[in-house]
Amino acid sequence: VENSVILGLFINIIEGLKKYYRESYIKTIVGRLLKSLEKGREGSLIINYLTSESRLDIRWKESRIYRLASYPFAALTSFLSKRYDAVEGLLTQSGILTVIRAFLSNVFKYSVRSYGMLLFALFASETALWLLFQVNDLRNLAIRAVLLLITFIMLFFNIPVAALFKGSYLYRLIEGAFLDEAAEYDSAKNRKSAGLFFPALAGIGLGIMAYILPAKLAALGIAAVLAVVLILWRYEIGVFMAAGFAAVLSTTQLLLLIGLTLASFALRWLLGKVPKYTATPIDALVVLFSVVLVYSTATSYFVGDSLGVLVVHGLFLAFYFVLTRTVNTRHKLYLLVLFLIISGTLTSLYGVYQYYTGGVAASAWIDQEMFEDIQTRVGSTFNNPNILGEYLIMMIPLAFAALWYRKKPIYNVVFLGMLAVMGIAMIFTFSRGAWLGLMLAVIAFFVVRDKRLLALVLVALMIMPFVLPPSIINRFTSIGNLEDTSSSYRMSILIGSWRMVQDYWISGIGLGSEAFKAIYPKYSLAAAYAHHSHNIYLQIILEMGTAGALLFGLIIIVFARALLVHQKRTGDSFLSTLMIASGAGIAGYLVQGMVENIWYNNRVLFTFWVVMAVGMCALNIGKGEAQTHD
């Protein structure tokens, strides 16, 4: 690939553009613009506060708030440590738990033969039932015969599973994240034998399930069993799966996955295999934010609905704490970001596929009289163009960070391709709020990472009117045009929501949409019915009152300040760039929050906390405070 003519042509074009830029008036204009921005920054109290270094960390650890925030975690750790012997005794005395624990501790040490027997028994039992009761297709019989042959051949390989992959790129990629406590799997002394009886028994059970259930449901069931085994073996796998698969799972599936991951983490904590906890200022604010969530539920106009929303928030916030303590090495962080980028790319590919195969009818989302040339908008797995836009605002800056970090041409081409796919999907959402949010996110990334890159933004803005279709230009220039029914509808809801805030700003009306839908009609104007306020800031005040809004604002301010300060301190380009990218993604996301309730979709809300955690993981690793798991 490195000797490719196409790649060489691409590099020559880039070099030519650089030379043209250096000799053009654009460079002079950009230089003057940057000087003006620098002068403005020096005179801004807000910018100076956000970027100036201070003794905040030292003062924080010496404060009473720090001790208060750390106390629940320290008390829980002390409580569990005193019961460690009892838990250990329970696990060793129970025969079933001992077998399960032994299996989970040696998942990759068992031989290929053991897994071959499990799969052979699965396909053999399912095929036998199929032959007895409903044989009707020779093609299906041929597929089953091939599967039986492959799994039968596996019975002749008495080597550890890990030995098949050791030394490969995939093994090196996951080794530091999931196999850091593994030994030399390919040595004879570490090979574990599971026998053939138990794998055969388990395979027969799975085979019966595969026959009874529909094919899709059976496949999901087997995948679920596999996921449970892997997550109980290493809860870190659950952390990466939840973060990476959030865009393709339903809310229920995501919550079950998070719950299983938290249970596995708790079990590991019980066994004393989780590092000591060090609270940060954001952790304290998140804990206080959780208290406000509980209070808002208790005082809600619809407690039942609010209780369900509280469970969702609680699981997501608990996952945030687990994630920031799991991803404690540079390698794990890179793997997590890679998972997120790949997930964003696949989600975007499906969106692009939707655009060319019909997608979502634009008439359901926009004013067809004003935008009659827009026939399709894409929502991908979110089934909503605006929600897909919210998600991509946070993913695209991470792709920029990966592109910035990887220097080899082959990696640049791969990440540039991923970035292009996500960018195309973003365009096809035709979400004006998402476009504005992404523009701010990209500008913020370039300004903080390297102000000289603003030249690319200026050049892109000058070129866009000549290369983009009229439908996109018309859609973008319609921002703020109240003749658009979508804009006027939102404005009506915003005014009605603001009228609600004036009466409920102290404590709010409670979490969830039921309370809003019940009370909003009393304050509504033209838009008499709405599920939410279409503004995250009004929505937080309405649901949680002033205390919730203030705490949310403090979380964002402290997060932004921590990243801006520490990205300058760390000497690691990858960590620094990742801090900037996560902060830029959150900033763009919050901009879209001015015209959308960006927490309405649970999977995007979860992604928000994941990206927040990515920034904090980069910060902690850069500060050298992250510890390695036992």
XYZ file of C-alpha atoms in Angstrom:
630
model
C 0.000 0.000 0.000
C 2.826 2.423 0.897
C 4.104 2.099 -2.725
C 0.647 2.625 -4.213
C 0.389 5.082 -7.120
C -2.950 6.350 -5.785
C -1.492 6.949 -2.330
C 1.521 8.704 -3.852
C -0.766 10.915 -5.925
C -2.789 11.733 -2.834
C 0.362 12.738 -0.909
C 1.590 14.877 -3.835
C -1.740 16.715 -3.923
C -1.488 17.450 -0.210
C 2.080 18.732 -0.592
C 1.003 20.902 -3.514
C -1.805 22.429 -1.470
C 0.646 23.144 1.354
C 3.003 24.945 -1.044
C 0.134 26.935 -2.551
C -1.062 27.914 0.924
C 2.401 29.100 1.993
C 2.624 31.360 -1.092
C -0.967 32.674 -0.985
C -2.758 35.608 0.627
C -4.792 33.116 2.662
C -1.790 32.495 4.905
C -1.500 36.224 5.629
C -5.218 36.502 6.391
C -5.132 33.451 8.666
C -2.060 34.810 10.465
C -3.804 38.099 11.220
C -6.915 36.235 12.346
C -4.889 34.093 14.735
C -3.207 37.183 16.223
C -6.609 38.745 16.791
C -7.853 35.586 18.476
C -4.758 35.481 20.685
C -5.294 39.087 21.781
C -8.923 38.310 22.511
C -7.911 35.274 24.529
C -5.437 37.263 26.612
C -8.145 39.763 27.499
C -10.818 37.165 28.350
C -11.232 36.316 32.016
C -13.240 33.186 31.174
C -10.632 31.788 28.756
C -7.794 32.611 31.146
C -9.616 30.818 33.966
C -10.266 27.738 31.854
C -6.680 27.452 30.602
C -4.557 28.744 33.489
C -2.751 26.319 35.757
C -3.376 26.485 39.487
C -3.110 24.524 42.716
C -6.627 23.187 42.155
C -5.630 19.506 42.459
C -3.711 20.074 45.696
C -6.457 22.212 47.208
C -9.038 19.652 46.127
C -7.328 16.765 47.917
C -6.985 18.872 51.060
C -10.638 19.944 51.071
C -13.518 18.620 53.133
C -15.531 18.072 49.954
C -12.862 15.617 48.747
C -13.032 13.656 51.993
C -16.831 13.684 51.795
C -16.802 12.497 48.171
C -14.235 9.792 48.913
C -15.946 8.535 52.064
C -18.675 6.381 50.430
C -16.092 4.575 48.275
C -13.628 4.180 51.137
C -16.373 2.916 53.457
C -17.614 0.428 50.856
C -14.067 -0.819 50.239
C -13.507 -1.253 53.987
C -16.833 -3.053 54.358
C -16.047 -5.432 51.520
C -12.481 -6.098 52.655
C -13.757 -7.282 56.043
C -15.992 -9.782 54.257
C -13.415 -10.932 51.744
C -12.689 -14.159 53.652
C -16.406 -15.002 53.866
C -16.871 -14.456 50.115
C -13.748 -16.450 49.327
C -14.977 -19.273 51.546
C -18.363 -19.286 49.826
C -16.724 -19.546 46.423
C -14.399 -22.367 47.460
C -16.963 -24.416 49.388
C -19.642 -24.350 46.701
C -19.035 -27.050 44.122
C -20.981 -25.302 41.339
C -19.367 -21.921 42.011
C -15.952 -23.576 42.094
C -16.517 -25.125 38.662
C -17.778 -21.816 37.257
C -14.874 -19.885 38.746
C -12.343 -22.417 37.428
C -13.852 -22.224 33.964
C -13.892 -18.404 33.909
C -10.280 -18.289 35.071
C -9.130 -20.506 32.208
C -11.372 -19.525 29.274
C -8.464 -19.239 26.828
C -6.328 -21.960 28.395
C -8.730 -24.757 27.514
C -7.882 -26.704 24.395
C -9.450 -26.374 20.987
C -10.666 -29.970 21.485
C -12.908 -28.941 24.415
C -14.556 -26.151 22.456
C -14.760 -28.425 19.425
C -16.752 -30.918 21.449
C -19.109 -28.185 22.656
C -19.767 -26.963 19.109
C -19.951 -30.492 17.653
C -22.536 -31.482 20.268
C -24.480 -28.282 19.567
C -24.701 -28.820 15.808
C -25.146 -32.585 16.110
C -28.098 -32.343 18.515
C -29.752 -29.535 16.511
C -29.236 -31.466 13.255
C -30.629 -34.676 14.758
C -33.807 -32.897 15.872
C -34.069 -31.210 12.469
C -33.750 -34.574 10.657
C -36.356 -36.181 12.905
C -39.053 -33.541 12.679
C -38.708 -31.103 9.781
C -36.124 -32.070 7.164
C -37.209 -30.245 3.994
C -34.232 -28.547 2.422
C -31.083 -30.251 1.129
C -29.197 -26.924 1.148
C -29.751 -26.565 4.907
C -28.619 -30.159 5.334
C -25.398 -29.381 3.440
C -24.691 -26.361 5.663
C -25.197 -28.467 8.771
C -22.903 -31.165 7.386
C -20.118 -28.627 6.778
C -20.450 -27.250 10.317
C -20.340 -30.753 11.755
C -17.212 -31.543 9.735
C -15.407 -28.385 10.858
C -16.221 -28.925 14.527
C -15.294 -32.616 14.256
C -11.839 -31.645 12.947
C -11.428 -29.389 16.008
C -11.538 -32.513 18.206
C -8.060 -33.495 16.963
C -6.339 -30.269 18.167
C -5.309 -30.596 21.805
C -3.710 -27.133 22.064
C -4.813 -24.045 24.034
C -7.120 -21.686 22.162
C -4.816 -18.724 22.847
C -1.957 -20.534 21.115
C -3.815 -20.136 17.801
C -3.683 -16.361 18.038
C -0.504 -15.656 19.959
C 1.788 -13.371 18.004
C -0.968 -12.085 15.716
C -1.940 -8.400 15.447
C -5.345 -9.143 16.983
C -3.727 -10.868 19.964
C -1.329 -7.960 20.507
C -4.216 -5.525 20.293
C -6.341 -7.185 22.980
C -3.568 -8.638 25.127
C -2.945 -5.482 27.158
C -6.645 -4.871 27.690
C -8.012 -8.317 28.565
C -5.138 -10.798 28.869
C -2.745 -8.903 31.120
C -2.888 -11.612 33.759
C -2.367 -14.441 31.278
C 0.731 -16.589 31.206
C 2.363 -18.485 28.354
C -0.727 -20.156 26.994
C 1.114 -22.312 24.531
C 3.229 -24.079 27.148
C 2.145 -27.548 28.171
C 1.985 -26.738 31.882
C -0.629 -24.032 31.297
C -2.861 -26.079 29.065
C -6.121 -26.831 30.841
C -8.332 -29.762 30.094
C -12.071 -29.319 30.409
C -12.646 -32.943 29.489
C -15.292 -33.811 26.943
C -18.322 -34.656 29.073
C -19.245 -31.171 30.309
C -18.638 -29.473 26.911
C -20.780 -32.155 25.261
C -23.561 -31.654 27.832
C -23.486 -27.880 27.388
C -23.484 -28.285 23.597
C -26.538 -30.526 23.652
C -28.388 -27.964 25.776
C -27.509 -25.174 23.363
C -28.436 -27.370 20.405
C -31.916 -28.014 21.807
C -32.322 -24.265 22.372
C -31.166 -23.574 18.804
C -33.809 -25.996 17.480
C -36.731 -24.801 19.613
C -36.198 -21.079 19.113
C -36.355 -19.202 15.780
C -32.956 -18.932 14.083
C -32.467 -15.220 14.878
C -33.579 -15.612 18.480
C -31.431 -18.737 18.939
C -28.374 -16.919 17.577
C -29.031 -14.031 19.975
C -29.464 -16.483 22.827
C -26.163 -18.228 22.116
C -24.435 -14.846 21.707
C -25.919 -13.766 25.030
C -24.590 -16.893 26.754
C -21.148 -16.255 25.260
C -21.275 -12.602 26.366
C -22.213 -13.595 29.914
C -19.295 -16.026 30.113
C -16.774 -13.513 28.771
C -17.991 -10.640 30.960
C -17.966 -12.770 34.094
C -14.445 -13.839 33.137
C -13.270 -10.248 32.669
C -15.636 -7.368 33.358
C -13.407 -5.199 31.125
C -14.913 -7.015 28.125
C -18.343 -5.780 29.189
C -17.012 -2.237 29.475
C -15.701 -2.295 25.901
C -18.767 -4.085 24.542
C -21.196 -1.580 26.082
C -19.207 1.415 24.851
C -18.674 -0.038 21.388
C -22.114 -1.558 20.765
C -24.287 1.229 22.238
C -25.298 2.486 18.789
C -26.604 -0.912 17.609
C -28.218 -2.262 20.772
C -31.687 -1.428 21.995
C -31.964 0.460 25.275
C -33.076 -2.716 27.066
C -30.156 -4.737 25.689
C -27.724 -1.967 26.604
C -29.040 -1.748 30.165
C -28.789 -5.538 30.591
C -25.203 -5.451 29.299
C -24.304 -2.613 31.657
C -25.972 -4.385 34.568
C -24.013 -7.586 33.897
C -20.779 -5.601 33.614
C -21.423 -3.815 36.905
C -22.199 -7.152 38.585
C -18.931 -8.626 37.293
C -17.076 -5.516 38.501
C -18.718 -5.835 41.926
C -17.663 -9.492 42.150
C -14.096 -8.557 41.296
C -14.266 -5.814 43.920
C -15.479 -8.365 46.476
C -12.417 -10.468 45.703
C -10.143 -7.483 46.281
C -8.987 -7.230 42.643
C -9.924 -3.615 41.976
C -7.354 -0.843 42.581
C -7.884 1.764 45.264
C -10.153 4.643 44.375
C -8.967 8.243 44.105
C -11.814 10.749 43.829
C -11.597 13.701 41.456
C -13.532 17.000 41.557
C -15.787 15.799 38.747
C -16.510 12.593 40.666
C -17.746 14.649 43.613
C -19.978 16.725 41.331
C -21.357 13.596 39.639
C -22.183 12.103 43.051
C -24.015 15.304 44.032
C -25.771 15.270 40.653
C -26.928 11.719 41.443
C -28.377 12.942 44.749
C -30.374 15.592 42.875
C -31.632 12.885 40.481
C -32.927 10.885 43.457
C -34.572 13.976 44.964
C -36.212 14.850 41.639
C -37.617 11.338 41.443
C -38.971 11.441 44.987
C -40.721 14.786 44.368
C -41.890 14.016 40.828
C -45.464 14.501 39.663
C -45.202 10.997 38.157
C -42.971 8.982 40.509
C -43.374 5.710 38.620
C -42.157 7.158 35.313
C -39.364 9.080 37.041
C -38.217 5.938 38.848
C -37.588 4.187 35.534
C -35.618 7.191 34.257
C -33.643 7.255 37.520
C -32.604 3.612 37.032
C -31.294 4.466 33.547
C -29.360 7.487 34.827
C -28.033 5.473 37.761
C -26.698 2.649 35.588
C -25.064 5.114 33.185
C -23.374 7.078 35.987
C -22.193 3.876 37.676
C -20.763 2.758 34.333
C -18.948 6.118 34.053
C -17.169 5.421 37.350
C -16.299 1.859 36.309
C -15.012 2.989 32.912
C -12.733 5.672 34.359
C -11.183 3.050 36.647
C -10.947 0.318 34.033
C -9.210 2.160 31.199
C -6.051 2.956 33.137
C -3.356 2.370 30.522
C -2.542 4.049 27.234
C -3.098 0.790 25.338
C -6.578 0.250 26.806
C -7.524 3.818 25.984
C -6.389 3.437 22.375
C -8.383 0.201 22.056
C -11.494 1.864 23.519
C -11.243 4.800 21.102
C -10.728 2.350 18.221
C -13.910 0.511 19.288
C -15.845 3.780 19.331
C -14.570 4.914 15.922
C -15.325 1.552 14.284
C -18.805 1.587 15.821
C -19.371 5.130 14.548
C -18.176 4.130 11.078
C -20.433 1.063 10.850
C -23.403 3.084 12.108
C -22.641 5.730 9.486
C -22.285 3.136 6.726
C -25.765 1.900 7.515
C -26.968 5.503 7.349
C -25.374 6.001 3.925
C -26.997 2.730 2.807
C -30.346 4.082 4.000
C -29.910 7.243 1.956
C -29.471 5.329 -1.277
C -32.224 2.797 -0.520
C -34.995 5.088 0.655
C -34.122 5.809 4.290
C -36.600 7.846 6.319
C -39.065 9.935 4.325
C -38.004 13.569 4.700
C -41.651 14.665 4.922
C -41.722 13.307 8.475
C -38.950 15.662 9.564
C -38.838 18.835 7.471
C -41.007 21.409 5.708
C -41.537 19.848 2.277
C -42.684 23.127 0.734
C -39.432 24.874 1.670
C -37.150 21.845 1.060
C -38.915 19.952 -1.703
C -35.573 18.775 -3.136
C -34.783 16.797 0.045
C -36.516 13.440 -0.217
C -34.609 11.392 2.339
C -32.980 11.889 5.732
C -31.052 9.131 7.488
C -31.273 8.060 11.107
C -29.316 4.785 10.881
C -29.798 2.609 13.972
C -31.280 5.538 15.911
C -34.239 5.925 13.514
C -34.005 9.692 13.936
C -31.754 12.018 11.896
C -31.251 14.530 14.706
C -30.246 11.822 17.179
C -27.786 10.326 14.682
C -26.330 13.826 14.308
C -25.917 14.122 18.098
C -24.060 10.816 18.166
C -21.745 11.682 15.264
C -20.804 15.049 16.782
C -19.070 13.107 19.555
C -17.564 10.397 17.335
C -16.045 12.536 14.563
C -13.581 14.425 16.833
C -12.321 11.066 18.134
C -11.618 10.063 14.522
C -9.735 13.348 14.087
C -7.647 12.437 17.148
C -6.811 8.991 15.745
C -5.917 10.529 12.381
C -3.678 13.078 14.106
C -1.963 10.436 16.236
C -1.206 7.757 13.629
C 1.673 8.832 11.363
C 1.948 5.897 8.942
C 0.254 6.535 5.565
C -1.726 3.299 5.702
C -3.275 4.262 9.049
C -3.945 7.777 7.784
C -5.828 6.387 4.793
C -7.906 4.056 7.004
C -8.854 6.697 9.551
C -9.429 9.293 6.842
C -11.821 6.845 5.195
C -13.679 6.332 8.480
C -13.834 10.086 8.969
C -15.218 10.537 5.466
C -17.952 7.932 6.011
C -19.066 9.603 9.238
C -18.951 13.021 7.581
C -21.122 11.847 4.683
C -23.650 10.308 7.085
C -23.697 13.601 9.019
C -24.517 15.483 5.804
C -27.317 13.043 4.980
C -28.982 13.669 8.356
C -29.810 17.190 7.115
C -29.806 18.166 10.802
C -28.943 21.854 10.991
C -28.342 21.794 14.732
C -25.948 18.858 14.319
C -24.112 20.647 11.512
C -23.599 23.715 13.699
C -22.495 21.559 16.616
C -19.997 19.686 14.470
C -18.602 22.923 13.029
C -17.957 24.224 16.538
C -16.437 20.906 17.590
C -14.027 20.885 14.621
C -13.063 24.542 15.120
C -12.518 23.942 18.849
C -10.335 20.925 18.085
C -8.198 22.850 15.607
C -7.909 25.978 17.772
C -6.650 24.056 20.794
C -4.612 21.411 18.947
C -2.941 23.687 16.375
C -4.344 27.104 15.433
C -2.664 26.870 12.044
C -5.190 24.203 11.104
C -7.876 26.884 11.038
C -6.684 27.554 7.504
C -8.252 24.231 6.511
C -11.578 25.349 7.967
C -11.456 28.641 6.080
C -10.555 26.933 2.812
C -13.330 24.360 3.335
C -15.894 27.093 4.016
C -14.860 28.917 0.845
C -15.050 25.758 -1.269
C -18.327 24.370 0.117
C -20.737 26.629 -1.828
C -19.156 25.425 -5.077
C -19.123 21.679 -4.357
C -22.156 20.996 -2.168
C -25.570 20.366 -3.752
C -28.144 23.205 -3.551
C -30.288 21.090 -1.182
C -27.565 21.164 1.480
C -26.782 24.869 0.963
C -30.484 25.792 1.186
C -30.939 23.682 4.296
C -27.962 25.295 6.048
C -28.855 28.879 5.126
C -32.387 28.354 6.465
C -31.097 28.276 10.054
C -33.168 30.728 12.063
C -35.795 31.171 9.338
C -39.129 31.082 11.177
C -40.997 30.550 7.909
C -39.765 26.971 8.183
C -42.461 25.009 10.027
C -39.810 23.011 11.900
C -38.133 26.166 13.228
C -41.422 27.839 14.151
C -42.590 24.636 15.874
C -39.430 24.523 17.993
C -39.667 28.209 18.820
C -43.219 27.720 20.030
C -42.117 24.846 22.280
C -39.173 26.856 23.621
C -41.425 29.764 24.567
C -43.916 27.440 26.247
C -41.119 25.638 28.092
C -39.663 28.942 29.258
C -43.071 29.863 30.680
C -43.017 26.555 32.582
C -39.536 27.282 33.935
C -40.778 30.504 35.497
C -43.122 28.471 37.703
C -41.013 25.347 38.350
C -37.396 26.608 38.388
C -36.818 25.876 42.072
C -37.267 22.092 42.248
C -38.551 21.040 38.811
C -41.398 18.698 37.954
C -39.505 15.368 38.018
C -37.565 13.150 35.642
C -39.026 11.777 32.442
C -41.466 12.847 29.770
C -44.780 12.015 31.475
C -44.667 14.992 33.833
C -43.699 17.305 30.969
C -46.480 16.026 28.707
C -49.030 16.486 31.498
C -48.049 20.035 32.482
C -46.788 21.536 29.222
C -50.233 21.972 27.527
C -51.114 24.599 30.164
C -48.220 26.753 28.914
C -48.128 25.822 25.232
C -48.676 28.145 22.310
C -49.098 26.959 18.707
C -47.295 23.664 19.380
C -49.819 22.282 21.842
C -48.219 18.849 22.204
C -44.578 17.945 22.869
C -42.609 15.230 24.673
C -39.845 17.599 25.807
C -38.639 21.177 25.560
C -36.220 20.741 22.602
C -33.541 22.438 24.735
C -31.345 20.468 27.131
C -30.793 23.414 29.474
C -34.490 24.174 29.887
C -35.161 20.449 30.185
C -32.677 19.987 33.041
C -34.166 22.926 34.939
C -37.677 21.600 34.383
C -36.788 18.080 35.517
C -34.259 18.778 38.297
C -34.656 22.405 39.185
C -31.939 24.977 39.720
C -29.712 22.602 41.721
C -29.540 20.112 38.852
C -28.804 22.844 36.300
C -26.034 24.363 38.452
C -24.392 20.990 39.071
C -24.555 20.076 35.390
C -22.969 23.416 34.516
C -20.225 22.878 37.108
C -19.498 19.384 35.755
C -19.003 20.790 32.248
C -16.891 23.755 33.430
C -14.625 21.630 35.640
C -14.325 19.021 32.868
C -13.375 21.648 30.265
C -10.886 23.351 32.576
C -9.226 20.083 33.581
C -8.744 19.032 29.961
C -7.511 22.432 28.774
C -4.984 22.684 31.599
C -3.656 19.121 31.526
C -3.490 18.726 27.736
C -0.677 21.291 27.882
C 1.138 19.517 30.718
C 1.317 16.031 29.288
C 4.138 15.241 26.896
C 2.147 12.467 25.238
C 0.702 13.645 21.908
C -1.941 10.899 21.817
C -3.291 11.655 25.294
C -3.199 15.405 24.714
C -5.022 15.098 21.389
C -7.602 12.773 22.893
C -8.329 15.241 25.713
C -8.906 17.945 23.116
C -11.063 15.671 20.933
C -13.329 14.528 23.773
C -13.733 18.109 24.995
C -14.470 19.343 21.457
C -17.045 16.575 20.941
C -18.829 17.454 24.188
C -18.761 21.167 23.281
C -20.356 20.532 19.876
C -22.891 18.187 21.453
C -23.908 20.882 23.943
C -24.317 23.394 21.127
C -26.892 21.129 19.509
C -28.484 20.962 22.954
C -29.673 24.528 22.412
C -32.239 23.258 19.902
C -32.644 19.632 21.011
C -33.167 17.674 24.210
C -29.946 15.753 23.646
C -30.655 13.470 26.607
C -33.968 12.241 25.239
C -32.404 9.184 23.584
C -30.874 6.886 26.191
C -28.139 5.503 23.942
C -26.892 8.996 23.082
C -27.062 9.960 26.769
C -24.911 6.909 27.507
C -22.457 7.919 24.746
C -22.197 11.377 26.349
C -20.944 9.842 29.603
C -18.631 7.489 27.700
C -16.973 10.406 25.872
C -16.711 12.299 29.176
C -15.005 9.226 30.619
C -12.622 9.021 27.634
C -11.448 12.557 28.370
C -10.988 11.816 32.064
C -9.127 8.558 31.339
C -6.713 10.419 29.067
C -6.239 13.043 31.769
C -5.644 10.491 34.550
C -3.219 8.435 32.478
C -1.396 11.602 31.465
C -1.086 12.657 35.090
C 0.275 9.236 35.964
C -2.476 8.646 38.500
C -4.096 5.669 36.811
C -3.176 2.359 38.401
C -2.821 -1.024 36.777
C -5.271 -3.751 37.718
C -4.046 -6.595 39.844
